[in-house]
Amino acid sequence: MSKKFVVRVWDAPTRLFHWTLTVCVVAAVITAQIGGAAMDWHFRLGYAILTLLMFRLIWGLVGGRWSRFSAFLYRPGQVLAHLKGQTDPQHAVGHNPLGALSVFALMGFLTIQLVSGMFSDDEISATGPLASLASSTWVSNATYYHAEVGKLILIVLVTLHVIAIALYFLKKRENLVRPMVTGDKTLEYAAPASEDHAQSRIKAALIVTVCALVVWAFVRWMG
Ligand code: HEM
Ligand code: HEM
């Protein structure tokens, strides 16, 4: 039997980020669909998602090795090689070139969704905190994007994200979900681990607290 290596790939903050983000995004879509009084929760969930994305942006610079953006910034050639099945083993430890594309697309369109939501107005009772600063044309374009276009883009991206993960499991027998829960991958080869100890988790808790305070101050100031 070949030797196996158990490597900590996703640190606890990254895992917590992922599953909290998933719950908040699904809940944001549901509360928006319900409308009315649920819009208060839609806004709160939006601010929670903003906090999470700000945290992830910073964690992408100072987090565990495999959570850093530098670990999954690939050149187009590397994405093509991956699609042809010629993946460098070190590119299969964290996000592989295809996974990285989906991560950046999800984060990018979530950010656009957040910004457009801030300028949206349903002309009944839900008005984003920045809508009063913009012209009515800008607000109606932002609302159209937010409620029609961005919503669809996100639903398509999340569906592709989940289908891709299901295909890795069905076609390649590679379970990507377990590492996003336990943190560890079992590899055929040695690879450096992400740091994931009390000190790095405290650092993450401090960063997320600062992000939450910044968002809270923004909402108080604008709201
Ligand atoms: C609204 C729903 C979801 C959103 C917005 C979302 C977003 C993301 C993001 C941003 C990442 C990158 C994680 C990071 O580096 O911080 C990621 C990775 C991942 N997500 Fe999701 N996700 C969603 C739902 C799901 C679901 C339902 C599953 C399980 C089937 C899942 C499984 C994974 C896995 C396994 C990875 C790691 C992929 C890899 O190994 O490269 N996600 N997701
Ligand atoms: C990533 C986070 C978000 C997601 C996924 C999301 C999703 C949605 C969706 C799907 C709708 C359309 C509901 C419908 O079909 O009518 C909607 C409406 C709305 N959202 Fe968001 N939203 C997010 C963040 C925000 C934020 C941060 C704000 C403001 C602070 C906001 C403000 C609004 C408003 C005012 C509407 C009503 C627009 C209308 O229906 O005319 N959203 N959102």
PDB file of C-alpha atoms in Angstrom, residues 2-204:
ATOM      1  CA  SER A   2       1.293   3.439  -0.875  1.00  0.00           C
ATOM      2  CA  LYS A   3       2.031   5.865   1.931  1.00  0.00           C
ATOM      3  CA  LYS A   4      -0.723   8.423   2.678  1.00  0.00           C
ATOM      4  CA  PHE A   5      -0.291  11.919   4.037  1.00  0.00           C
ATOM      5  CA  VAL A   6      -2.981  13.621   6.104  1.00  0.00           C
ATOM      6  CA  VAL A   7      -2.619  17.368   5.597  1.00  0.00           C
ATOM      7  CA  ARG A   8      -4.575  20.244   7.218  1.00  0.00           C
ATOM      8  CA  VAL A   9      -5.699  22.190   4.149  1.00  0.00           C
ATOM      9  CA  TRP A  10      -8.656  24.319   5.282  1.00  0.00           C
ATOM     10  CA  ASP A  11      -8.094  26.075   8.596  1.00  0.00           C
ATOM     11  CA  ALA A  12     -11.073  26.379  10.953  1.00  0.00           C
ATOM     12  CA  PRO A  13     -11.752  30.063  10.111  1.00  0.00           C
ATOM     13  CA  THR A  14     -11.985  29.248   6.377  1.00  0.00           C
ATOM     14  CA  ARG A  15     -14.381  26.360   7.059  1.00  0.00           C
ATOM     15  CA  LEU A  16     -16.526  28.454   9.365  1.00  0.00           C
ATOM     16  CA  PHE A  17     -16.488  31.238   6.773  1.00  0.00           C
ATOM     17  CA  HIS A  18     -17.669  28.852   4.061  1.00  0.00           C
ATOM     18  CA  TRP A  19     -20.595  27.280   5.875  1.00  0.00           C
ATOM     19  CA  THR A  20     -21.743  30.559   7.453  1.00  0.00           C
ATOM     20  CA  LEU A  21     -21.590  32.198   4.007  1.00  0.00           C
ATOM     21  CA  THR A  22     -23.633  29.346   2.498  1.00  0.00           C
ATOM     22  CA  VAL A  23     -26.363  29.663   5.151  1.00  0.00           C
ATOM     23  CA  CYS A  24     -26.455  33.477   4.892  1.00  0.00           C
ATOM     24  CA  VAL A  25     -26.610  33.545   1.066  1.00  0.00           C
ATOM     25  CA  VAL A  26     -29.408  30.957   0.923  1.00  0.00           C
ATOM     26  CA  ALA A  27     -31.290  32.827   3.676  1.00  0.00           C
ATOM     27  CA  ALA A  28     -30.770  36.179   1.883  1.00  0.00           C
ATOM     28  CA  VAL A  29     -32.359  34.796  -1.292  1.00  0.00           C
ATOM     29  CA  ILE A  30     -35.268  33.272   0.691  1.00  0.00           C
ATOM     30  CA  THR A  31     -35.963  36.421   2.745  1.00  0.00           C
ATOM     31  CA  ALA A  32     -35.857  38.552  -0.446  1.00  0.00           C
ATOM     32  CA  GLN A  33     -38.362  36.187  -2.061  1.00  0.00           C
ATOM     33  CA  ILE A  34     -40.683  36.449   0.980  1.00  0.00           C
ATOM     34  CA  GLY A  35     -40.354  40.261   1.058  1.00  0.00           C
ATOM     35  CA  GLY A  36     -42.370  42.437   3.458  1.00  0.00           C
ATOM     36  CA  ALA A  37     -41.202  42.178   7.050  1.00  0.00           C
ATOM     37  CA  ALA A  38     -38.587  39.568   6.045  1.00  0.00           C
ATOM     38  CA  MET A  39     -36.672  42.388   4.300  1.00  0.00           C
ATOM     39  CA  ASP A  40     -35.317  43.482   7.713  1.00  0.00           C
ATOM     40  CA  TRP A  41     -33.644  40.092   7.882  1.00  0.00           C
ATOM     41  CA  HIS A  42     -32.604  40.363   4.229  1.00  0.00           C
ATOM     42  CA  PHE A  43     -30.660  43.512   5.133  1.00  0.00           C
ATOM     43  CA  ARG A  44     -29.139  41.960   8.287  1.00  0.00           C
ATOM     44  CA  LEU A  45     -28.051  38.911   6.286  1.00  0.00           C
ATOM     45  CA  GLY A  46     -26.572  41.221   3.635  1.00  0.00           C
ATOM     46  CA  TYR A  47     -24.500  42.969   6.323  1.00  0.00           C
ATOM     47  CA  ALA A  48     -23.407  39.592   7.708  1.00  0.00           C
ATOM     48  CA  ILE A  49     -22.293  38.566   4.186  1.00  0.00           C
ATOM     49  CA  LEU A  50     -20.424  41.871   3.837  1.00  0.00           C
ATOM     50  CA  THR A  51     -18.620  41.147   7.126  1.00  0.00           C
ATOM     51  CA  LEU A  52     -17.776  37.618   5.955  1.00  0.00           C
ATOM     52  CA  LEU A  53     -16.397  38.792   2.606  1.00  0.00           C
ATOM     53  CA  MET A  54     -14.299  41.525   4.254  1.00  0.00           C
ATOM     54  CA  PHE A  55     -12.925  38.896   6.616  1.00  0.00           C
ATOM     55  CA  ARG A  56     -12.137  36.534   3.716  1.00  0.00           C
ATOM     56  CA  LEU A  57     -10.372  39.301   1.813  1.00  0.00           C
ATOM     57  CA  ILE A  58      -8.015  39.843   4.754  1.00  0.00           C
ATOM     58  CA  TRP A  59      -7.760  36.097   5.467  1.00  0.00           C
ATOM     59  CA  GLY A  60      -6.688  35.658   1.838  1.00  0.00           C
ATOM     60  CA  LEU A  61      -3.587  37.677   2.759  1.00  0.00           C
ATOM     61  CA  VAL A  62      -2.813  36.524   6.303  1.00  0.00           C
ATOM     62  CA  GLY A  63      -4.698  33.203   6.698  1.00  0.00           C
ATOM     63  CA  GLY A  64      -3.540  29.592   6.498  1.00  0.00           C
ATOM     64  CA  ARG A  65      -1.237  28.674   3.615  1.00  0.00           C
ATOM     65  CA  TRP A  66      -3.915  27.163   1.352  1.00  0.00           C
ATOM     66  CA  SER A  67      -6.477  29.898   2.094  1.00  0.00           C
ATOM     67  CA  ARG A  68      -4.156  32.636   0.824  1.00  0.00           C
ATOM     68  CA  PHE A  69      -5.001  34.061  -2.599  1.00  0.00           C
ATOM     69  CA  SER A  70      -1.360  33.536  -3.596  1.00  0.00           C
ATOM     70  CA  ALA A  71      -1.959  29.773  -3.253  1.00  0.00           C
ATOM     71  CA  PHE A  72      -4.713  29.756  -5.851  1.00  0.00           C
ATOM     72  CA  LEU A  73      -3.907  32.492  -8.350  1.00  0.00           C
ATOM     73  CA  TYR A  74      -3.355  30.503 -11.533  1.00  0.00           C
ATOM     74  CA  ARG A  75      -2.367  31.495 -15.036  1.00  0.00           C
ATOM     75  CA  PRO A  76      -4.795  30.625 -17.892  1.00  0.00           C
ATOM     76  CA  GLY A  77      -2.310  27.967 -19.077  1.00  0.00           C
ATOM     77  CA  GLN A  78      -2.535  26.219 -15.717  1.00  0.00           C
ATOM     78  CA  VAL A  79      -6.348  26.202 -15.900  1.00  0.00           C
ATOM     79  CA  LEU A  80      -6.173  24.690 -19.415  1.00  0.00           C
ATOM     80  CA  ALA A  81      -3.648  22.063 -18.278  1.00  0.00           C
ATOM     81  CA  HIS A  82      -5.982  21.167 -15.407  1.00  0.00           C
ATOM     82  CA  LEU A  83      -8.922  20.805 -17.802  1.00  0.00           C
ATOM     83  CA  LYS A  84      -6.776  18.439 -19.916  1.00  0.00           C
ATOM     84  CA  GLY A  85      -6.114  16.362 -16.795  1.00  0.00           C
ATOM     85  CA  GLN A  86      -2.476  17.477 -16.388  1.00  0.00           C
ATOM     86  CA  THR A  87      -2.697  19.018 -12.931  1.00  0.00           C
ATOM     87  CA  ASP A  88       0.482  19.649 -10.965  1.00  0.00           C
ATOM     88  CA  PRO A  89      -0.077  17.673  -7.692  1.00  0.00           C
ATOM     89  CA  GLN A  90       0.621  20.838  -5.649  1.00  0.00           C
ATOM     90  CA  HIS A  91      -2.359  22.442  -7.430  1.00  0.00           C
ATOM     91  CA  ALA A  92      -4.666  19.745  -6.104  1.00  0.00           C
ATOM     92  CA  VAL A  93      -3.889  20.414  -2.430  1.00  0.00           C
ATOM     93  CA  GLY A  94      -5.975  23.577  -1.948  1.00  0.00           C
ATOM     94  CA  HIS A  95      -8.311  25.030  -4.580  1.00  0.00           C
ATOM     95  CA  ASN A  96      -7.388  23.506  -7.928  1.00  0.00           C
ATOM     96  CA  PRO A  97      -7.324  25.852 -10.979  1.00  0.00           C
ATOM     97  CA  LEU A  98     -11.012  25.226 -11.740  1.00  0.00           C
ATOM     98  CA  GLY A  99     -12.068  25.535  -8.088  1.00  0.00           C
ATOM     99  CA  ALA A 100     -10.147  28.823  -7.898  1.00  0.00           C
ATOM    100  CA  LEU A 101     -12.127  30.231 -10.829  1.00  0.00           C
ATOM    101  CA  SER A 102     -15.375  29.350  -9.102  1.00  0.00           C
ATOM    102  CA  VAL A 103     -14.166  30.905  -5.829  1.00  0.00           C
ATOM    103  CA  PHE A 104     -13.232  34.215  -7.481  1.00  0.00           C
ATOM    104  CA  ALA A 105     -16.459  34.279  -9.519  1.00  0.00           C
ATOM    105  CA  LEU A 106     -18.591  33.620  -6.419  1.00  0.00           C
ATOM    106  CA  MET A 107     -16.787  36.225  -4.337  1.00  0.00           C
ATOM    107  CA  GLY A 108     -16.819  38.796  -7.157  1.00  0.00           C
ATOM    108  CA  PHE A 109     -20.528  38.469  -7.932  1.00  0.00           C
ATOM    109  CA  LEU A 110     -21.423  38.382  -4.225  1.00  0.00           C
ATOM    110  CA  THR A 111     -19.600  41.699  -3.861  1.00  0.00           C
ATOM    111  CA  ILE A 112     -21.501  43.202  -6.825  1.00  0.00           C
ATOM    112  CA  GLN A 113     -24.734  41.859  -5.280  1.00  0.00           C
ATOM    113  CA  LEU A 114     -23.925  43.559  -1.976  1.00  0.00           C
ATOM    114  CA  VAL A 115     -23.073  46.898  -3.584  1.00  0.00           C
ATOM    115  CA  SER A 116     -26.149  46.868  -5.856  1.00  0.00           C
ATOM    116  CA  GLY A 117     -28.323  45.937  -2.835  1.00  0.00           C
ATOM    117  CA  MET A 118     -27.096  49.045  -1.002  1.00  0.00           C
ATOM    118  CA  PHE A 119     -28.482  51.177  -3.869  1.00  0.00           C
ATOM    119  CA  SER A 120     -31.720  49.171  -4.360  1.00  0.00           C
ATOM    120  CA  ASP A 121     -35.225  50.381  -3.599  1.00  0.00           C
ATOM    121  CA  ASP A 122     -38.384  48.282  -3.939  1.00  0.00           C
ATOM    122  CA  GLU A 123     -40.500  51.485  -3.853  1.00  0.00           C
ATOM    123  CA  ILE A 124     -42.581  49.997  -1.020  1.00  0.00           C
ATOM    124  CA  SER A 125     -40.581  49.852   2.180  1.00  0.00           C
ATOM    125  CA  ALA A 126     -37.166  48.303   1.550  1.00  0.00           C
ATOM    126  CA  THR A 127     -34.584  50.930   0.624  1.00  0.00           C
ATOM    127  CA  GLY A 128     -30.855  50.215   0.605  1.00  0.00           C
ATOM    128  CA  PRO A 129     -28.771  52.548   2.803  1.00  0.00           C
ATOM    129  CA  LEU A 130     -27.037  54.254  -0.148  1.00  0.00           C
ATOM    130  CA  ALA A 131     -30.113  54.702  -2.382  1.00  0.00           C
ATOM    131  CA  SER A 132     -30.758  58.261  -1.153  1.00  0.00           C
ATOM    132  CA  LEU A 133     -27.290  59.292  -2.383  1.00  0.00           C
ATOM    133  CA  ALA A 134     -27.843  58.247  -5.999  1.00  0.00           C
ATOM    134  CA  SER A 135     -29.995  59.459  -8.916  1.00  0.00           C
ATOM    135  CA  SER A 136     -33.309  57.673  -9.551  1.00  0.00           C
ATOM    136  CA  THR A 137     -31.920  56.174 -12.806  1.00  0.00           C
ATOM    137  CA  TRP A 138     -28.947  54.735 -10.946  1.00  0.00           C
ATOM    138  CA  VAL A 139     -31.272  53.340  -8.229  1.00  0.00           C
ATOM    139  CA  SER A 140     -33.629  51.732 -10.729  1.00  0.00           C
ATOM    140  CA  ASN A 141     -30.697  50.179 -12.655  1.00  0.00           C
ATOM    141  CA  ALA A 142     -29.133  48.903  -9.425  1.00  0.00           C
ATOM    142  CA  THR A 143     -32.501  47.471  -8.303  1.00  0.00           C
ATOM    143  CA  TYR A 144     -33.031  45.776 -11.669  1.00  0.00           C
ATOM    144  CA  TYR A 145     -29.528  44.284 -11.552  1.00  0.00           C
ATOM    145  CA  HIS A 146     -29.885  43.228  -7.898  1.00  0.00           C
ATOM    146  CA  ALA A 147     -33.351  41.666  -8.079  1.00  0.00           C
ATOM    147  CA  GLU A 148     -33.196  40.165 -11.592  1.00  0.00           C
ATOM    148  CA  VAL A 149     -29.708  39.816 -13.104  1.00  0.00           C
ATOM    149  CA  GLY A 150     -27.409  39.369 -10.088  1.00  0.00           C
ATOM    150  CA  LYS A 151     -29.859  37.003  -8.445  1.00  0.00           C
ATOM    151  CA  LEU A 152     -29.802  34.710 -11.512  1.00  0.00           C
ATOM    152  CA  ILE A 153     -26.003  34.902 -11.885  1.00  0.00           C
ATOM    153  CA  LEU A 154     -25.566  33.837  -8.255  1.00  0.00           C
ATOM    154  CA  ILE A 155     -28.067  30.998  -8.526  1.00  0.00           C
ATOM    155  CA  VAL A 156     -26.279  29.729 -11.680  1.00  0.00           C
ATOM    156  CA  LEU A 157     -22.811  30.054 -10.070  1.00  0.00           C
ATOM    157  CA  VAL A 158     -23.859  28.249  -6.879  1.00  0.00           C
ATOM    158  CA  THR A 159     -25.534  25.504  -8.932  1.00  0.00           C
ATOM    159  CA  LEU A 160     -22.362  25.058 -11.045  1.00  0.00           C
ATOM    160  CA  HIS A 161     -20.280  25.103  -7.836  1.00  0.00           C
ATOM    161  CA  VAL A 162     -22.322  22.261  -6.336  1.00  0.00           C
ATOM    162  CA  ILE A 163     -22.493  20.305  -9.647  1.00  0.00           C
ATOM    163  CA  ALA A 164     -18.691  20.560 -10.055  1.00  0.00           C
ATOM    164  CA  ILE A 165     -18.190  19.245  -6.521  1.00  0.00           C
ATOM    165  CA  ALA A 166     -20.646  16.390  -7.197  1.00  0.00           C
ATOM    166  CA  LEU A 167     -18.779  15.520 -10.438  1.00  0.00           C
ATOM    167  CA  TYR A 168     -15.413  15.383  -8.649  1.00  0.00           C
ATOM    168  CA  PHE A 169     -17.003  12.872  -6.312  1.00  0.00           C
ATOM    169  CA  LEU A 170     -18.800  10.798  -8.952  1.00  0.00           C
ATOM    170  CA  LYS A 171     -16.155  10.830 -11.721  1.00  0.00           C
ATOM    171  CA  LYS A 172     -12.885  11.220  -9.824  1.00  0.00           C
ATOM    172  CA  ARG A 173     -13.887   9.666  -6.482  1.00  0.00           C
ATOM    173  CA  GLU A 174     -12.578  12.824  -4.854  1.00  0.00           C
ATOM    174  CA  ASN A 175     -14.606  14.042  -1.875  1.00  0.00           C
ATOM    175  CA  LEU A 176     -14.013  17.808  -1.650  1.00  0.00           C
ATOM    176  CA  VAL A 177     -16.767  18.373   0.918  1.00  0.00           C
ATOM    177  CA  ARG A 178     -15.171  16.364   3.734  1.00  0.00           C
ATOM    178  CA  PRO A 179     -12.038  18.585   3.859  1.00  0.00           C
ATOM    179  CA  MET A 180     -14.306  21.672   3.951  1.00  0.00           C
ATOM    180  CA  VAL A 181     -15.853  20.094   7.096  1.00  0.00           C
ATOM    181  CA  THR A 182     -12.896  18.444   8.876  1.00  0.00           C
ATOM    182  CA  GLY A 183     -10.084  20.573   7.410  1.00  0.00           C
ATOM    183  CA  ASP A 184      -7.940  17.602   6.330  1.00  0.00           C
ATOM    184  CA  LYS A 185      -7.135  15.989   2.978  1.00  0.00           C
ATOM    185  CA  THR A 186      -5.539  12.583   2.581  1.00  0.00           C
ATOM    186  CA  LEU A 187      -2.931  12.838  -0.157  1.00  0.00           C
ATOM    187  CA  GLU A 188      -0.653  10.383  -1.953  1.00  0.00           C
ATOM    188  CA  TYR A 189       2.247  12.827  -1.591  1.00  0.00           C
ATOM    189  CA  ALA A 190       3.654  15.186   1.039  1.00  0.00           C
ATOM    190  CA  ALA A 191       2.459  18.804   1.085  1.00  0.00           C
ATOM    191  CA  PRO A 192       2.874  21.674   3.543  1.00  0.00           C
ATOM    192  CA  ALA A 193      -0.065  22.218   5.918  1.00  0.00           C
ATOM    193  CA  SER A 194      -2.077  25.357   6.651  1.00  0.00           C
ATOM    194  CA  GLU A 195      -1.440  26.683  10.145  1.00  0.00           C
ATOM    195  CA  ASP A 196      -4.571  26.087  12.228  1.00  0.00           C
ATOM    196  CA  HIS A 197      -3.924  26.456  15.941  1.00  0.00           C
ATOM    197  CA  ALA A 198      -5.336  28.503  18.834  1.00  0.00           C
ATOM    198  CA  GLN A 199      -3.209  31.532  17.955  1.00  0.00           C
ATOM    199  CA  SER A 200      -4.289  31.690  14.292  1.00  0.00           C
ATOM    200  CA  ARG A 201      -7.924  31.160  15.285  1.00  0.00           C
ATOM    201  CA  ILE A 202      -7.719  34.049  17.777  1.00  0.00           C
ATOM    202  CA  LYS A 203      -6.212  36.166  15.003  1.00  0.00           C
ATOM    203  CA  ALA A 204      -9.210  35.258  12.789  1.00  0.00           C
TER     204      ALA A 204
END
